[in-house]
mmCIF file of C-alpha atoms in Angstrom:
data_model
loop_
_atom_site.group_PDB
_atom_site.id
_atom_site.type_symbol
_atom_site.label_atom_id
_atom_site.label_comp_id
_atom_site.label_asym_id
_atom_site.label_seq_id
_atom_site.Cartn_x
_atom_site.Cartn_y
_atom_site.Cartn_z
ATOM 1 C CA MET N 29 -53.995 0.413 -52.884
ATOM 2 C CA LYS N 30 -53.390 -2.724 -54.999
ATOM 3 C CA LYS N 31 -50.477 -1.031 -56.745
ATOM 4 C CA LEU N 32 -48.892 -0.256 -53.383
ATOM 5 C CA ILE N 33 -49.215 -3.902 -52.241
ATOM 6 C CA TYR N 34 -47.745 -5.174 -55.538
ATOM 7 C CA LEU N 35 -44.892 -2.685 -55.264
ATOM 8 C CA PHE N 36 -44.203 -3.796 -51.693
ATOM 9 C CA LEU N 37 -44.171 -7.492 -52.716
ATOM 10 C CA ILE N 38 -41.804 -6.820 -55.623
ATOM 11 C CA VAL N 39 -39.428 -4.814 -53.418
ATOM 12 C CA PHE N 40 -39.597 -7.487 -50.673
ATOM 13 C CA ILE N 41 -38.881 -10.374 -53.066
ATOM 14 C CA ALA N 42 -36.080 -8.463 -54.790
ATOM 15 C CA SER N 43 -34.430 -7.648 -51.458
ATOM 16 C CA CYS N 44 -34.318 -11.345 -50.462
ATOM 17 C CA ASP N 45 -32.108 -12.517 -53.343
ATOM 18 C CA GLU N 46 -28.844 -12.047 -51.377
ATOM 19 C CA ILE N 47 -29.889 -14.004 -48.288
ATOM 20 C CA GLU N 48 -27.441 -16.707 -47.256
ATOM 21 C CA PHE N 49 -28.603 -19.382 -44.885
ATOM 22 C CA VAL N 50 -26.530 -20.200 -41.815
ATOM 23 C CA TYR N 51 -26.704 -23.955 -42.470
ATOM 24 C CA LYS N 52 -26.055 -23.725 -46.204
ATOM 25 C CA GLU N 53 -22.987 -25.960 -45.836
ATOM 26 C CA ASN N 54 -23.768 -28.874 -43.582
ATOM 27 C CA LYS N 55 -20.165 -29.791 -42.830
ATOM 28 C CA ASN N 56 -20.526 -28.980 -39.116
ATOM 29 C CA LEU N 57 -23.910 -30.648 -38.840
ATOM 30 C CA ILE N 58 -23.041 -34.165 -39.858
ATOM 31 C CA ASN N 59 -20.614 -36.641 -38.369
ATOM 32 C CA PRO N 60 -18.524 -37.746 -41.402
ATOM 33 C CA LEU N 61 -18.148 -41.241 -39.914
ATOM 34 C CA PHE N 62 -21.871 -41.766 -39.243
ATOM 35 C CA GLU N 63 -23.085 -45.147 -40.577
ATOM 36 C CA LYS N 64 -19.762 -45.639 -42.425
ATOM 37 C CA THR N 65 -17.559 -46.911 -39.616
ATOM 38 C CA GLU N 66 -16.675 -50.052 -37.758
ATOM 39 C CA VAL N 67 -15.630 -49.049 -34.236
ATOM 40 C CA ASN N 68 -13.148 -51.101 -32.172
ATOM 41 C CA THR N 69 -12.282 -50.280 -28.575
ATOM 42 C CA SER N 70 -9.312 -51.488 -26.563
ATOM 43 C CA GLY N 71 -7.584 -50.720 -23.315
ATOM 44 C CA LEU N 72 -9.758 -49.840 -20.332
ATOM 45 C CA ASP N 73 -13.098 -51.617 -20.489
ATOM 46 C CA ILE N 74 -15.822 -49.094 -19.651
ATOM 47 C CA ALA N 75 -19.326 -50.541 -19.890
ATOM 48 C CA TYR N 76 -20.999 -47.284 -20.884
ATOM 49 C CA ILE N 77 -18.904 -46.727 -24.025
ATOM 50 C CA SER N 78 -20.495 -49.668 -25.847
ATOM 51 C CA SER N 79 -23.944 -48.105 -25.472
ATOM 52 C CA TYR N 80 -22.831 -44.595 -26.473
ATOM 53 C CA ILE N 81 -20.854 -45.491 -29.626
ATOM 54 C CA PRO N 82 -23.935 -46.496 -31.700
ATOM 55 C CA ARG N 83 -25.556 -43.136 -30.896
ATOM 56 C CA ILE N 84 -22.531 -41.236 -32.209
ATOM 57 C CA PHE N 85 -21.492 -43.405 -35.164
ATOM 58 C CA GLY N 86 -24.719 -45.232 -36.033
ATOM 59 C CA GLU N 87 -24.985 -48.691 -37.541
ATOM 60 C CA ASN N 88 -22.140 -49.579 -39.908
ATOM 61 C CA LYS N 89 -23.776 -49.734 -43.364
ATOM 62 C CA GLU N 90 -21.010 -48.690 -45.768
ATOM 63 C CA ASN N 91 -17.900 -50.029 -43.961
ATOM 64 C CA SER N 92 -15.751 -47.240 -45.428
ATOM 65 C CA PHE N 93 -13.734 -46.594 -42.271
ATOM 66 C CA THR N 94 -12.426 -48.337 -39.185
ATOM 67 C CA LEU N 95 -12.158 -46.319 -35.983
ATOM 68 C CA SER N 96 -9.885 -47.684 -33.276
ATOM 69 C CA ILE N 97 -10.281 -46.223 -29.802
ATOM 70 C CA ASN N 98 -7.681 -47.099 -27.176
ATOM 71 C CA ILE N 99 -8.489 -45.916 -23.659
ATOM 72 C CA GLU N 100 -5.860 -45.620 -20.936
ATOM 73 C CA GLU N 101 -6.565 -44.667 -17.352
ATOM 74 C CA LYS N 102 -4.283 -43.124 -14.776
ATOM 75 C CA LYS N 103 -5.295 -42.653 -11.134
ATOM 76 C CA THR N 104 -3.479 -40.076 -9.034
ATOM 77 C CA LYS N 105 -3.870 -39.623 -5.296
ATOM 78 C CA ARG N 106 -4.168 -35.888 -4.831
ATOM 79 C CA SER N 107 -4.714 -35.833 -1.093
ATOM 80 C CA VAL N 108 -3.724 -38.443 1.498
ATOM 81 C CA GLU N 109 -4.872 -38.349 5.125
ATOM 82 C CA SER N 110 -2.634 -39.045 8.119
ATOM 83 C CA ASN N 111 -3.906 -42.653 8.251
ATOM 84 C CA GLN N 112 -2.847 -43.086 4.587
ATOM 85 C CA ALA N 113 -6.448 -43.107 3.308
ATOM 86 C CA THR N 114 -6.958 -41.275 0.030
ATOM 87 C CA SER N 115 -9.305 -38.319 0.382
ATOM 88 C CA ASN N 116 -9.145 -37.065 -3.218
ATOM 89 C CA LEU N 117 -8.490 -39.168 -6.307
ATOM 90 C CA ARG N 118 -7.963 -37.823 -9.826
ATOM 91 C CA TYR N 119 -8.791 -39.990 -12.858
ATOM 92 C CA GLU N 120 -7.204 -39.239 -16.217
ATOM 93 C CA LEU N 121 -8.674 -40.962 -19.257
ATOM 94 C CA ARG N 122 -6.610 -40.766 -22.442
ATOM 95 C CA PHE N 123 -8.471 -41.655 -25.613
ATOM 96 C CA TYR N 124 -6.307 -42.464 -28.628
ATOM 97 C CA TYR N 125 -8.339 -42.322 -31.838
ATOM 98 C CA SER N 126 -7.194 -43.703 -35.174
ATOM 99 C CA VAL N 127 -9.342 -43.523 -38.316
ATOM 100 C CA THR N 128 -8.382 -45.909 -41.117
ATOM 101 C CA SER N 129 -9.840 -45.791 -44.613
ATOM 102 C CA ASN N 130 -10.890 -49.282 -45.692
ATOM 103 C CA ILE N 131 -11.028 -48.130 -49.320
ATOM 104 C CA LYS N 132 -7.501 -46.646 -49.472
ATOM 105 C CA ASN N 133 -6.106 -48.921 -46.751
ATOM 106 C CA CYS N 134 -4.361 -46.101 -44.898
ATOM 107 C CA VAL N 135 -4.647 -44.056 -41.708
ATOM 108 C CA THR N 136 -6.480 -40.807 -42.405
ATOM 109 C CA TYR N 137 -6.655 -39.238 -38.944
ATOM 110 C CA GLU N 138 -5.192 -39.727 -35.465
ATOM 111 C CA LYS N 139 -6.033 -37.801 -32.327
ATOM 112 C CA GLU N 140 -5.380 -38.037 -28.594
ATOM 113 C CA ILE N 141 -7.931 -36.440 -26.264
ATOM 114 C CA LEU N 142 -7.586 -36.252 -22.483
ATOM 115 C CA SER N 143 -10.541 -36.277 -20.101
ATOM 116 C CA TYR N 144 -10.230 -36.091 -16.348
ATOM 117 C CA PHE N 145 -12.311 -35.887 -13.212
ATOM 118 C CA SER N 146 -11.823 -36.082 -9.448
ATOM 119 C CA ILE N 147 -13.697 -38.038 -6.829
ATOM 120 C CA ILE N 148 -13.617 -38.267 -3.061
ATOM 121 C CA PRO N 149 -13.681 -41.976 -2.225
ATOM 122 C CA LYS N 150 -15.217 -43.351 0.947
ATOM 123 C CA SER N 151 -13.054 -45.967 2.646
ATOM 124 C CA GLU N 152 -15.583 -47.307 5.143
ATOM 125 C CA GLY N 153 -17.400 -50.250 3.564
ATOM 126 C CA TYR N 154 -19.413 -50.209 0.375
ATOM 127 C CA ASN N 155 -20.668 -46.742 -0.482
ATOM 128 C CA TYR N 156 -23.461 -46.705 -3.071
ATOM 129 C CA GLY N 157 -23.322 -42.925 -3.465
ATOM 130 C CA ALA N 158 -19.605 -42.807 -4.278
ATOM 131 C CA ASP N 159 -19.867 -45.765 -6.672
ATOM 132 C CA SER N 160 -22.796 -44.314 -8.614
ATOM 133 C CA SER N 161 -21.055 -40.939 -8.661
ATOM 134 C CA LEU N 162 -17.938 -42.576 -10.122
ATOM 135 C CA GLU N 163 -20.009 -44.303 -12.826
ATOM 136 C CA LYS N 164 -21.721 -41.010 -13.686
ATOM 137 C CA LYS N 165 -18.367 -39.233 -13.962
ATOM 138 C CA TYR N 166 -17.067 -41.962 -16.284
ATOM 139 C CA GLU N 167 -20.212 -41.562 -18.377
ATOM 140 C CA LEU N 168 -19.818 -37.775 -18.603
ATOM 141 C CA ALA N 169 -16.115 -38.074 -19.470
ATOM 142 C CA ILE N 170 -16.876 -40.544 -22.290
ATOM 143 C CA ASN N 171 -19.706 -38.404 -23.672
ATOM 144 C CA ASP N 172 -17.558 -35.288 -23.630
ATOM 145 C CA ASN N 173 -14.541 -37.019 -25.153
ATOM 146 C CA LEU N 174 -16.452 -38.628 -28.041
ATOM 147 C CA ASN N 175 -18.267 -35.366 -28.791
ATOM 148 C CA GLN N 176 -14.936 -33.508 -28.861
ATOM 149 C CA PHE N 177 -13.582 -36.078 -31.306
ATOM 150 C CA VAL N 178 -16.579 -35.662 -33.631
ATOM 151 C CA SER N 179 -16.184 -31.867 -33.515
ATOM 152 C CA PHE N 180 -12.524 -32.241 -34.557
ATOM 153 C CA LEU N 181 -13.634 -34.439 -37.472
ATOM 154 C CA SER N 182 -15.813 -31.664 -38.869
ATOM 155 C CA ASP N 183 -12.717 -29.515 -39.511
ATOM 156 C CA ILE N 184 -10.725 -32.068 -41.529
ATOM 157 C CA ASN N 185 -11.055 -34.160 -44.662
ATOM 158 C CA ILE N 186 -11.043 -37.790 -43.541
ATOM 159 C CA ASN N 187 -10.650 -39.089 -47.099
ATOM 160 C CA ILE N 188 -7.004 -37.976 -47.395
ATOM 161 C CA CYS N 189 -4.262 -40.322 -46.175
ATOM 162 C CA LYS N 190 -1.648 -39.024 -43.751
#
């Protein structure tokens, strides 16, 4: 019986030598700008972005890169009532990203990402529900946009100048 157990262990260990782990290369797991980047925002001032940026890019310890984010907003009336009140409003947020290497003093990556959402505004007085809904949609658009940008970064080498 002992010989059978030893034989099984030897066969089991020998069969495991070709196993490759899914996360062997951690290139998709790590944000290449994390704790290496000073982040500057311009354009539309959205309060939530300043609290979300440290979660994505961490505290700047190495100062290897500078990330500039320019945000532009466009509002489009999609539906207008007979009394000229807007019943559906579309918001387009364009994020222009530019990564600059502080070591090589050159731009290494640029990307434009569009986020959009629609809202039905209420025209009668102050509406707490519509205002909080608008803030939540801004928050979701920013989260989605920054996460898309980080996923694009995982596919490129940010140390090569353009």
